[in-house]
Coordinates of C-alpha atoms and ligand atoms in Angstrom, one line a residue:
M1 CA -13.9 -88.9 48.3
A2 CA -11.0 -88.6 45.7
E3 CA -12.9 -87.9 42.2
Q4 CA -11.1 -91.0 40.0
F5 CA -9.2 -90.7 36.5
D6 CA -7.8 -92.1 34.3
V7 CA -4.9 -89.3 33.6
V8 CA -4.3 -86.4 35.7
V9 CA -2.0 -83.9 34.0
I10 CA -0.1 -81.1 36.1
G11 CA 0.5 -78.4 34.4
G12 CA -1.5 -76.7 31.6
G13 CA 1.4 -75.3 29.2
P14 CA 2.2 -76.9 25.9
A15 CA 3.1 -79.9 27.1
G16 CA 0.7 -80.4 29.7
Y17 CA -2.6 -79.3 27.5
V18 CA -1.7 -81.5 24.9
A19 CA -0.8 -84.4 26.7
A20 CA -4.6 -84.1 28.3
I21 CA -6.3 -83.2 24.6
R22 CA -4.6 -86.3 23.1
A23 CA -5.3 -88.3 26.4
A24 CA -9.1 -87.7 26.2
Q25 CA -9.3 -88.5 22.8
L26 CA -8.3 -91.4 23.3
G27 CA -11.4 -92.1 25.6
L28 CA -9.2 -92.0 28.8
K29 CA -11.2 -89.5 31.7
T30 CA -8.9 -86.8 31.9
A31 CA -8.0 -84.2 34.8
C32 CA -5.9 -81.0 34.1
I33 CA -4.5 -79.1 36.5
D34 CA -2.8 -75.7 36.3
K35 CA -2.0 -72.8 38.7
H36 CA -1.7 -69.7 36.1
T37 CA -4.2 -66.7 36.0
G38 CA -3.7 -63.8 33.5
K39 CA -3.2 -60.0 33.7
D40 CA -7.0 -60.3 34.7
G41 CA -6.9 -62.8 37.4
K42 CA -9.0 -65.1 35.4
P43 CA -7.5 -68.8 34.9
A44 CA -5.2 -68.8 32.2
P45 CA -4.2 -72.1 30.8
G46 CA -1.5 -72.0 28.2
G47 CA 2.1 -71.9 30.4
T48 CA 5.1 -70.0 30.1
C49 CA 4.4 -70.4 25.9
L50 CA 1.1 -69.0 25.5
N51 CA 1.2 -66.6 28.6
V52 CA 4.9 -65.0 28.7
G53 CA 6.8 -66.7 26.2
C54 CA 6.5 -67.8 22.7
I55 CA 3.2 -66.2 21.4
P56 CA 3.4 -62.9 23.5
S57 CA 7.0 -62.4 22.3
K58 CA 5.8 -63.1 18.8
A59 CA 3.1 -60.6 18.7
L60 CA 6.2 -58.1 20.1
L61 CA 8.2 -59.0 17.3
D62 CA 5.6 -58.6 14.3
S63 CA 4.6 -55.5 16.0
S64 CA 8.2 -53.6 16.5
K65 CA 9.0 -55.4 13.0
H66 CA 6.3 -53.4 10.8
F67 CA 7.4 -50.2 12.5
H68 CA 11.3 -50.6 11.7
H69 CA 10.3 -51.8 8.4
L70 CA 8.5 -48.7 8.1
Q71 CA 11.4 -46.6 8.9
H72 CA 13.8 -48.7 7.1
Q73 CA 12.6 -50.6 4.2
Y74 CA 9.4 -49.0 3.1
A75 CA 11.2 -46.1 1.1
D76 CA 13.0 -48.9 -1.1
H77 CA 9.4 -49.6 -2.2
G78 CA 8.2 -45.9 -3.0
I79 CA 6.3 -45.6 0.5
S80 CA 7.0 -42.8 2.4
V81 CA 5.3 -41.8 6.0
K82 CA 6.1 -39.2 7.3
N83 CA 7.0 -38.9 11.3
P84 CA 5.8 -42.8 12.2
S85 CA 5.1 -43.5 15.5
I86 CA 4.1 -46.1 17.6
D87 CA 2.1 -46.7 21.0
V88 CA 3.6 -49.2 23.1
T89 CA 0.0 -49.5 25.2
T90 CA -1.8 -50.0 22.1
M91 CA 0.8 -52.7 20.9
I92 CA 0.7 -54.3 24.5
G93 CA -2.9 -54.1 24.6
R94 CA -2.8 -56.2 21.0
K95 CA -0.2 -58.5 22.7
D96 CA -2.3 -59.0 25.3
K97 CA -5.0 -59.6 23.2
I98 CA -4.2 -62.7 21.2
V99 CA -2.9 -64.1 24.6
K100 CA -6.5 -64.0 25.9
Q101 CA -8.1 -65.2 22.9
L102 CA -5.7 -68.4 23.0
T103 CA -5.9 -69.2 26.6
G104 CA -9.3 -69.0 26.4
G105 CA -9.4 -71.2 23.2
I106 CA -7.4 -74.0 25.3
Q107 CA -10.5 -73.5 28.4
Q108 CA -13.1 -74.4 25.2
L109 CA -10.9 -77.1 23.7
F110 CA -10.8 -78.4 27.4
K111 CA -14.8 -78.1 27.6
A112 CA -15.2 -80.0 24.1
N113 CA -12.5 -83.0 24.8
K114 CA -14.8 -83.6 28.3
I115 CA -11.4 -82.6 30.4
S116 CA -11.8 -81.5 33.9
Y117 CA -10.2 -78.3 34.3
F118 CA -8.6 -77.3 37.8
N119 CA -7.2 -73.8 38.3
G120 CA -4.8 -74.5 41.3
T121 CA -1.5 -75.8 42.6
G122 CA -1.7 -79.9 42.0
T123 CA 0.5 -81.6 44.3
L124 CA 1.4 -85.2 43.6
H125 CA 1.5 -87.5 47.1
R126 CA 1.9 -91.5 47.2
D127 CA 0.0 -94.1 45.1
K128 CA -0.7 -91.4 42.5
A129 CA -3.0 -89.4 44.9
V130 CA -3.0 -85.9 43.9
S131 CA -4.5 -82.5 45.5
V132 CA -5.0 -79.6 44.3
A133 CA -5.0 -76.5 46.2
L134 CA -7.7 -74.5 44.4
N135 CA -6.9 -70.5 43.2
D136 CA -10.4 -69.9 44.4
G137 CA -9.8 -71.6 48.0
G138 CA -10.5 -74.7 49.1
E139 CA -8.8 -78.0 48.4
Q140 CA -9.9 -81.1 45.8
Q141 CA -8.8 -84.6 45.8
L142 CA -7.9 -86.6 42.9
Q143 CA -6.9 -90.4 42.3
A144 CA -5.5 -91.5 39.2
K145 CA -4.2 -94.2 37.2
H146 CA -1.5 -92.0 35.5
V147 CA 0.2 -88.6 36.5
I148 CA 1.6 -86.5 33.7
L149 CA 3.7 -84.2 35.4
A150 CA 4.2 -81.3 33.1
S151 CA 5.2 -78.2 35.5
G152 CA 7.7 -76.6 33.5
S153 CA 10.3 -74.1 33.6
V154 CA 11.1 -70.7 35.2
P155 CA 14.0 -67.9 34.3
I156 CA 17.0 -68.4 36.3
E157 CA 18.0 -66.2 38.2
I158 CA 21.9 -64.6 38.9
P159 CA 22.7 -64.8 42.3
G160 CA 22.9 -61.2 43.6
I161 CA 21.2 -59.8 40.9
P162 CA 17.3 -60.4 41.9
Y163 CA 14.2 -59.4 39.7
D164 CA 12.3 -56.4 40.8
N165 CA 10.3 -56.2 38.2
E166 CA 10.4 -52.6 37.3
Y167 CA 14.1 -52.2 36.6
I168 CA 15.9 -55.4 36.8
V169 CA 13.5 -57.9 34.5
D170 CA 12.9 -61.4 33.3
N171 CA 10.7 -62.2 30.5
E172 CA 7.5 -61.4 32.2
G173 CA 8.6 -57.5 32.8
A174 CA 10.2 -57.3 29.3
L175 CA 7.0 -57.8 27.8
D176 CA 5.4 -55.8 29.4
F177 CA 7.3 -52.1 29.6
D178 CA 5.2 -49.5 29.2
H179 CA 7.4 -47.2 27.1
T180 CA 10.8 -47.8 25.3
P181 CA 13.4 -47.8 28.0
K182 CA 16.1 -45.4 26.4
R183 CA 18.9 -47.8 27.0
L184 CA 18.2 -51.4 27.9
G185 CA 20.7 -54.0 29.0
V186 CA 20.0 -57.5 28.4
I187 CA 22.1 -60.6 30.0
G188 CA 22.5 -63.3 27.7
A189 CA 22.8 -63.2 24.2
G190 CA 20.5 -66.4 23.7
V191 CA 17.2 -66.9 22.1
I192 CA 15.0 -65.3 24.5
G193 CA 17.6 -62.2 24.7
L194 CA 18.1 -62.0 21.0
E195 CA 14.2 -62.1 20.8
L196 CA 13.3 -59.1 23.2
G197 CA 16.2 -57.3 22.9
S198 CA 15.5 -57.2 19.1
V199 CA 11.7 -56.0 20.5
W200 CA 12.8 -52.9 22.4
S201 CA 16.0 -52.1 19.7
R202 CA 13.4 -51.7 17.0
L203 CA 11.5 -49.6 18.6
G204 CA 14.3 -47.0 19.6
A205 CA 15.7 -48.4 23.0
E206 CA 20.0 -48.4 22.8
V207 CA 20.5 -52.6 23.4
V208 CA 23.5 -53.8 24.7
L209 CA 23.9 -57.7 24.8
L210 CA 26.4 -58.8 27.5
E211 CA 27.6 -62.3 26.7
A212 CA 29.4 -64.5 29.1
L213 CA 30.6 -66.4 26.0
P214 CA 33.6 -65.7 23.6
D215 CA 31.6 -67.0 20.3
F216 CA 28.3 -65.8 19.3
L217 CA 25.2 -68.4 19.4
A218 CA 27.5 -71.0 19.7
A219 CA 24.8 -73.4 19.6
A220 CA 24.1 -72.3 16.4
D221 CA 26.0 -73.3 13.0
I222 CA 29.0 -70.9 12.9
D223 CA 28.5 -69.7 9.1
I224 CA 24.8 -68.8 10.3
A225 CA 25.5 -67.1 13.6
R226 CA 28.1 -65.0 12.0
Q227 CA 25.7 -63.7 9.0
A228 CA 23.0 -63.4 11.8
A229 CA 25.7 -61.3 14.0
R230 CA 26.6 -59.0 10.8
E231 CA 23.0 -58.3 10.3
F232 CA 22.0 -57.9 14.5
K233 CA 24.9 -55.5 14.1
K234 CA 23.6 -53.3 11.1
Q235 CA 20.5 -53.0 13.0
G236 CA 22.3 -51.5 15.9
L237 CA 21.9 -54.1 18.7
E238 CA 25.2 -54.0 20.2
I239 CA 26.6 -57.5 21.5
R240 CA 29.4 -57.9 23.6
L241 CA 31.1 -61.4 23.7
G242 CA 33.2 -63.0 26.7
S243 CA 31.3 -60.0 28.6
L244 CA 30.7 -62.1 32.3
V245 CA 28.0 -60.1 34.4
K246 CA 29.1 -59.8 38.0
R247 CA 26.8 -57.6 39.5
A248 CA 23.8 -55.2 39.4
T249 CA 22.6 -52.6 41.9
V250 CA 19.8 -50.0 41.3
S251 CA 20.3 -46.7 42.0
D252 CA 18.5 -43.3 41.2
G253 CA 16.0 -45.1 39.0
Q254 CA 19.2 -46.3 37.1
V255 CA 20.5 -50.0 36.4
L256 CA 24.3 -50.2 37.3
V257 CA 26.0 -53.6 35.8
V258 CA 29.5 -54.5 36.4
I259 CA 31.0 -57.0 33.9
D260 CA 33.9 -58.6 34.0
G261 CA 35.2 -58.0 30.3
K262 CA 38.2 -58.3 28.2
D263 CA 39.9 -55.4 29.5
G264 CA 39.0 -56.3 33.3
E265 CA 35.8 -55.0 35.3
E266 CA 34.0 -52.1 33.4
Q267 CA 31.0 -50.5 34.7
L268 CA 27.5 -49.8 32.5
T269 CA 24.2 -47.7 33.1
F270 CA 21.2 -48.7 31.9
D271 CA 17.5 -47.6 32.3
K272 CA 16.2 -51.4 32.3
L273 CA 18.2 -54.8 32.8
L274 CA 16.6 -57.7 31.4
V275 CA 18.4 -61.3 32.4
A276 CA 17.7 -63.8 30.0
V277 CA 20.5 -66.2 31.2
G278 CA 18.3 -69.5 30.2
R279 CA 15.5 -71.1 32.1
K280 CA 15.4 -74.5 35.0
A281 CA 13.1 -76.9 35.5
Y282 CA 10.3 -75.9 37.8
T283 CA 8.9 -78.5 40.4
D284 CA 8.1 -76.2 43.7
G285 CA 5.4 -77.7 45.6
L286 CA 5.0 -80.5 42.8
L287 CA 6.0 -83.5 44.6
D288 CA 5.4 -84.6 48.3
E289 CA 6.4 -87.8 49.1
A290 CA 5.7 -89.2 45.9
G291 CA 9.5 -90.8 45.6
V292 CA 10.0 -89.0 42.2
E293 CA 13.4 -88.6 41.5
L294 CA 14.9 -85.5 40.0
D295 CA 18.4 -85.1 38.3
D296 CA 21.7 -83.0 39.5
R297 CA 20.3 -80.0 37.5
G298 CA 16.9 -80.1 39.4
R299 CA 14.9 -81.9 36.2
I300 CA 12.7 -84.5 36.7
R301 CA 14.6 -87.8 35.5
V302 CA 12.9 -89.8 32.7
D303 CA 13.6 -92.6 30.3
G304 CA 13.6 -92.5 27.0
H305 CA 9.7 -92.8 27.0
N306 CA 9.2 -89.8 29.8
R307 CA 8.6 -92.5 32.3
T308 CA 9.7 -91.5 35.7
N309 CA 11.3 -94.2 38.2
V310 CA 7.7 -94.1 39.9
D311 CA 5.2 -96.7 37.8
G312 CA 2.4 -94.9 36.2
V313 CA 4.2 -91.3 36.8
W314 CA 5.3 -89.8 33.8
A315 CA 6.9 -86.6 32.9
I316 CA 7.4 -84.1 29.9
G317 CA 8.4 -80.6 28.5
D318 CA 10.5 -78.3 30.2
A319 CA 10.6 -80.2 33.4
V320 CA 12.5 -82.9 31.8
R321 CA 15.7 -83.0 29.8
G322 CA 15.6 -81.7 25.9
P323 CA 15.4 -78.7 24.7
M324 CA 13.1 -76.4 26.0
L325 CA 10.8 -75.8 23.2
A326 CA 7.2 -76.0 23.3
H327 CA 7.0 -78.0 20.3
K328 CA 9.2 -80.6 22.0
G329 CA 7.0 -81.0 24.9
S330 CA 3.5 -81.3 23.0
E331 CA 4.9 -84.0 20.9
E332 CA 6.5 -85.6 24.4
G333 CA 2.7 -84.8 25.6
I334 CA 0.9 -86.7 22.6
A335 CA 3.8 -89.5 22.9
V336 CA 2.9 -90.3 26.3
A337 CA -0.7 -90.3 26.4
E338 CA -0.6 -92.9 23.1
L339 CA 1.7 -94.9 25.4
I340 CA -0.9 -94.6 28.3
A341 CA -3.6 -96.1 26.0
G342 CA -1.3 -98.9 24.9
L343 CA -0.5 -97.5 21.5
P344 CA 3.4 -96.9 20.2
G345 CA 3.8 -93.5 20.8
H346 CA 7.1 -92.0 20.0
I347 CA 9.0 -88.5 19.7
N348 CA 12.4 -88.5 17.8
L349 CA 14.2 -85.8 20.0
D350 CA 17.2 -85.8 16.6
T351 CA 14.9 -83.9 14.7
I352 CA 13.5 -81.3 16.9
P353 CA 13.6 -77.9 15.1
W354 CA 15.1 -74.8 16.5
V355 CA 14.0 -71.4 15.6
I356 CA 15.0 -67.8 16.7
Y357 CA 12.1 -65.1 15.6
T358 CA 14.8 -62.5 15.1
D359 CA 15.3 -60.6 11.6
P360 CA 16.7 -62.4 10.0
E361 CA 15.1 -65.4 11.6
I362 CA 17.6 -68.3 12.2
A363 CA 16.4 -71.8 12.3
W364 CA 18.2 -75.4 12.2
V365 CA 17.5 -79.0 12.9
G366 CA 20.0 -82.0 13.3
K367 CA 24.0 -81.2 13.3
T368 CA 26.0 -78.3 12.8
E369 CA 29.2 -78.7 10.5
A370 CA 31.6 -78.6 13.7
E371 CA 29.4 -81.4 15.4
L372 CA 29.9 -83.4 12.5
K373 CA 33.7 -82.6 12.7
A374 CA 33.7 -83.5 16.4
A375 CA 31.7 -87.0 16.0
G376 CA 34.8 -87.4 12.7
I377 CA 31.4 -87.7 10.3
E378 CA 32.3 -87.4 6.9
Y379 CA 29.8 -85.1 5.0
R380 CA 29.3 -82.8 2.3
A381 CA 27.9 -79.2 2.9
G382 CA 25.7 -77.0 0.1
S383 CA 24.8 -73.8 0.8
F384 CA 22.8 -71.0 -1.3
P385 CA 22.8 -67.4 -0.5
F386 CA 18.6 -65.9 -0.4
A387 CA 20.5 -63.1 -2.6
A388 CA 20.4 -65.0 -5.5
T389 CA 16.4 -66.0 -5.0
G390 CA 14.1 -63.7 -7.0
R391 CA 11.2 -63.9 -4.6
G392 CA 14.1 -62.4 -1.6
L393 CA 15.0 -59.9 -4.0
A394 CA 11.5 -59.2 -5.0
M395 CA 10.7 -59.1 -1.2
G396 CA 13.1 -56.9 -0.5
D397 CA 14.5 -59.2 2.3
A398 CA 17.3 -61.1 0.4
V399 CA 19.6 -61.8 3.3
G400 CA 21.0 -64.7 4.4
M401 CA 21.1 -68.1 3.3
V402 CA 20.4 -72.0 3.8
K403 CA 23.0 -74.6 4.2
I404 CA 22.5 -78.4 4.2
L405 CA 24.7 -81.1 5.4
A406 CA 24.8 -84.4 4.2
D407 CA 26.7 -87.6 5.0
A408 CA 29.3 -88.0 2.4
G409 CA 28.9 -92.1 2.0
S410 CA 25.2 -92.2 1.8
D411 CA 23.7 -88.5 1.3
A412 CA 21.5 -88.7 4.0
I413 CA 20.7 -85.3 5.2
L414 CA 22.5 -84.7 9.3
G415 CA 21.6 -81.0 9.4
A416 CA 19.8 -77.8 7.8
H417 CA 20.4 -74.3 9.0
I418 CA 19.2 -71.4 7.8
V419 CA 19.3 -67.5 8.4
G420 CA 17.0 -65.4 6.5
A421 CA 13.3 -64.1 6.0
N422 CA 10.9 -67.1 6.8
A423 CA 13.5 -69.6 8.3
S424 CA 11.0 -70.4 10.8
E425 CA 8.7 -71.9 7.8
L426 CA 11.4 -72.9 5.7
I427 CA 13.3 -75.2 7.9
A428 CA 9.8 -77.4 8.0
E429 CA 10.8 -79.4 4.7
C430 CA 13.9 -80.0 6.3
V431 CA 12.5 -81.8 8.8
V432 CA 10.3 -83.8 7.1
A433 CA 13.2 -84.8 4.7
M434 CA 15.3 -86.1 7.9
E435 CA 12.4 -87.5 9.5
F436 CA 11.9 -89.8 6.4
H437 CA 15.9 -90.4 6.4
G438 CA 15.9 -88.2 3.1
S439 CA 19.1 -87.4 1.3
A440 CA 20.3 -84.1 -0.1
E441 CA 19.3 -85.8 -3.5
D442 CA 15.6 -86.2 -2.4
L443 CA 15.6 -82.8 -1.5
A444 CA 17.3 -81.8 -4.7
R445 CA 14.8 -83.6 -6.8
I446 CA 11.5 -82.4 -5.4
V447 CA 9.9 -79.8 -7.5
H448 CA 10.0 -76.7 -5.7
A449 CA 7.6 -73.3 -7.0
H450 CA 8.8 -70.3 -8.3
P451 CA 9.6 -67.8 -7.2
T452 CA 9.7 -68.8 -3.9
L453 CA 12.3 -68.7 -0.8
S454 CA 12.0 -72.5 -0.7
E455 CA 14.1 -72.6 -3.9
A456 CA 17.2 -71.7 -1.9
V457 CA 16.4 -75.1 0.3
H458 CA 16.1 -76.8 -3.4
E459 CA 19.3 -75.0 -4.4
A460 CA 21.3 -75.5 -1.2
A461 CA 20.3 -79.5 -1.6
L462 CA 21.6 -79.4 -5.2
H463 CA 25.1 -77.8 -3.9
V464 CA 25.3 -80.5 -1.9
D465 CA 26.5 -82.4 -5.2
R466 CA 27.8 -79.0 -6.8
R467 CA 25.2 -78.5 -9.2
A468 CA 23.4 -75.8 -8.0
I469 CA 21.7 -74.1 -11.3
H470 CA 21.8 -70.2 -9.8
R471 CA 25.2 -70.0 -8.3
A472 CA 28.9 -71.1 -9.1
N473 CA 29.3 -74.4 -7.7
Ligands
FAD501 P1 5.3 -74.2 30.7 O1 4.8 -73.9 29.3 O2 6.0 -73.6 31.6 O3 3.6 -74.4 31.6 C1 3.6 -75.2 32.8 C2 2.8 -74.8 33.3 O4 2.5 -75.9 34.6 C3 2.6 -73.0 33.8 O5 1.6 -72.9 33.6 C4 2.9 -73.5 35.4 O6 2.2 -71.9 36.1 C5 2.2 -74.8 35.7 N1 2.4 -75.6 37.3 C6 3.5 -75.7 37.4 N2 3.7 -76.4 38.7 C7 2.5 -76.7 38.6 C8 1.9 -77.2 39.6 N3 2.4 -78.0 40.8 N4 0.6 -77.4 40.0 C9 -0.3 -76.6 38.9 N5 0.2 -75.8 37.9 C10 1.5 -75.9 37.8 N6 9.4 -72.4 22.4 C11 8.8 -72.3 21.5 O7 9.1 -73.7 21.2 N7 9.0 -71.4 20.7 C12 8.9 -69.8 21.0 O8 9.0 -69.2 20.2 C13 9.3 -69.8 22.4 N8 9.6 -68.6 22.6 C14 9.9 -68.3 23.8 C15 9.7 -67.0 24.2 C16 10.1 -66.5 25.9 C17 10.0 -65.2 26.3 C18 10.3 -67.5 26.8 C19 10.4 -67.3 28.2 C20 9.8 -68.9 26.5 C21 9.9 -69.7 24.8 N9 9.9 -70.6 24.5 C22 9.6 -70.9 23.2 C23 9.9 -71.9 25.2 C24 8.6 -72.2 25.9 O9 7.7 -71.4 26.4 C25 8.6 -73.5 26.9 O10 9.4 -74.5 25.9 C26 7.4 -74.1 26.8 O11 6.7 -73.1 27.4 C27 7.4 -75.6 27.9 O12 6.2 -75.7 28.0 P2 5.9 -76.6 29.1 O13 4.1 -77.2 29.0 O14 6.8 -78.1 29.6 O15 5.9 -76.0 30.3
AMP502 P1 19.9 -69.3 26.6 O1 19.9 -70.7 27.2 O2 19.3 -69.6 25.0 O3 18.5 -68.6 27.0 O4 21.0 -68.0 26.9 C1 21.4 -67.8 27.6 C2 22.8 -67.3 27.5 O5 23.5 -66.6 28.8 C3 24.0 -68.4 27.5 O6 24.4 -67.8 25.8 C4 24.7 -67.8 28.4 O7 26.4 -68.0 28.0 C5 24.6 -66.2 29.1 N1 25.0 -66.1 30.6 C6 24.6 -66.8 31.4 N2 25.2 -66.1 32.3 C7 25.9 -65.1 32.1 C8 26.6 -64.0 32.8 N3 26.4 -63.9 34.1 N4 26.7 -63.0 32.4 C9 26.3 -63.0 30.7 N5 25.8 -64.2 29.9 C10 25.4 -65.0 30.7

């Protein structure tokens, strides 16, 4: 006999586990099925984000940033340490401990919210029947009134360049190197390539990023991308644009990579190769004759409220359209749980912040200048460099700028772009302003504490109207 639930969530990443918690909060009898197990073989909900994505990458970025600053910035403060060294095993162990703490925390949240958690693979059948092939063996049958599909994504593999998890790795492999490679090749200068490339570069690897596109970080605003590229170059990251990787083979413990570059075919040699060319929706084993439609990119097709074509079946997170970001999936999860409970759940896909946790950090929300030009929207731009902030100088981290784009007529904020220290935190203010349909004038009239980096946001908003105080207008 199948166990009955109001809501069954398949996938326990940031989309699925958050949906399950919100559904349970709203009094719905909820189950969450997730098949992931941690490095110790024990159940580890939290999906890509907690296990092999957002969190472990940030843990390594922080460790490697300390090491890099120790070597390159502390001397300015008068601090010197002779022969600093880093123990990669300790660094990876610290990362693993953080992951374990968080995945354990989710299991506690499941218990606290009386959510039934099944560690196994869930498959949706007709009429919202769900079977779970349990990791411990055996099968469990569930019957749901509503099913939320949150199966996430997996790395894209380049045909002919298979992952071997030793020499040619994906994000998972690059988060677990047992030593710093001498020469690391990275295919794709996107978010993941830049973050993981930075980690190993800061620890002493010679890192070469191979990017097929002619422009660096084409999704970001051009001024921000240019400043970031300059800083990455200074740090020793080699970014080769217009370099399409054709083949890679492993021979004698080396990876030979053939690229089609500006000057024709070229062969490069690395100790390790990280393939970071994006991710694709993952639905293997998820749908059995359930009638749920996929789109032409293999994503679960949903409407503006995350409904699939099957009544009572919803889909959220990386498995559906929209940016592949943890917070986007989580907010979709909350909105869907609220809709199921009869509340007005909603998510605004236009105000989702993007963050790249490099040094300097890069963050943005809304439109870029190029997008506004292409759409024929009249705008005014204001900007402010961190080099003109007292706090940035005091921190010894005054690289970068804030740029605000506002509608020329209404002054509504259309986009905010930041490259610099703590951009990941500073962008939140701009998201709030945009979500409240705020104007550059609104930001300009808000009192910002002194001395803070947020004063650069304030001054950029003032500069939209050419009345910034600490820069020439
Ligand atoms: P996932 O996190 O992929 O979770 C899906 C879960 O469902 C997985 O545990 C999977 O095993 C399970 N599953 C799949 N099918 C089934 C099934 N049939 N039965 C049972 N379980 C199933 N995003 C950010 O916002 N910020 C960042 O800083 C960031 N950094 C990243 C760094 C890296 C290296 C990577 C790879 C990604 C990063 N991301 C980041 C992206 C982020 O990880 C994803 O957007 C997010 O994890 C998507 O959440 P999700 O719940 O949709 O899917
Ligand atoms: P992201 O989408 O942020 O994960 O970035 C992935 C990056 O990989 C994009 O900038 C792509 O242009 C790049 N890319 C995809 N395929 C290749 C390839 N074969 N060679 C080099 N770069 C690639």
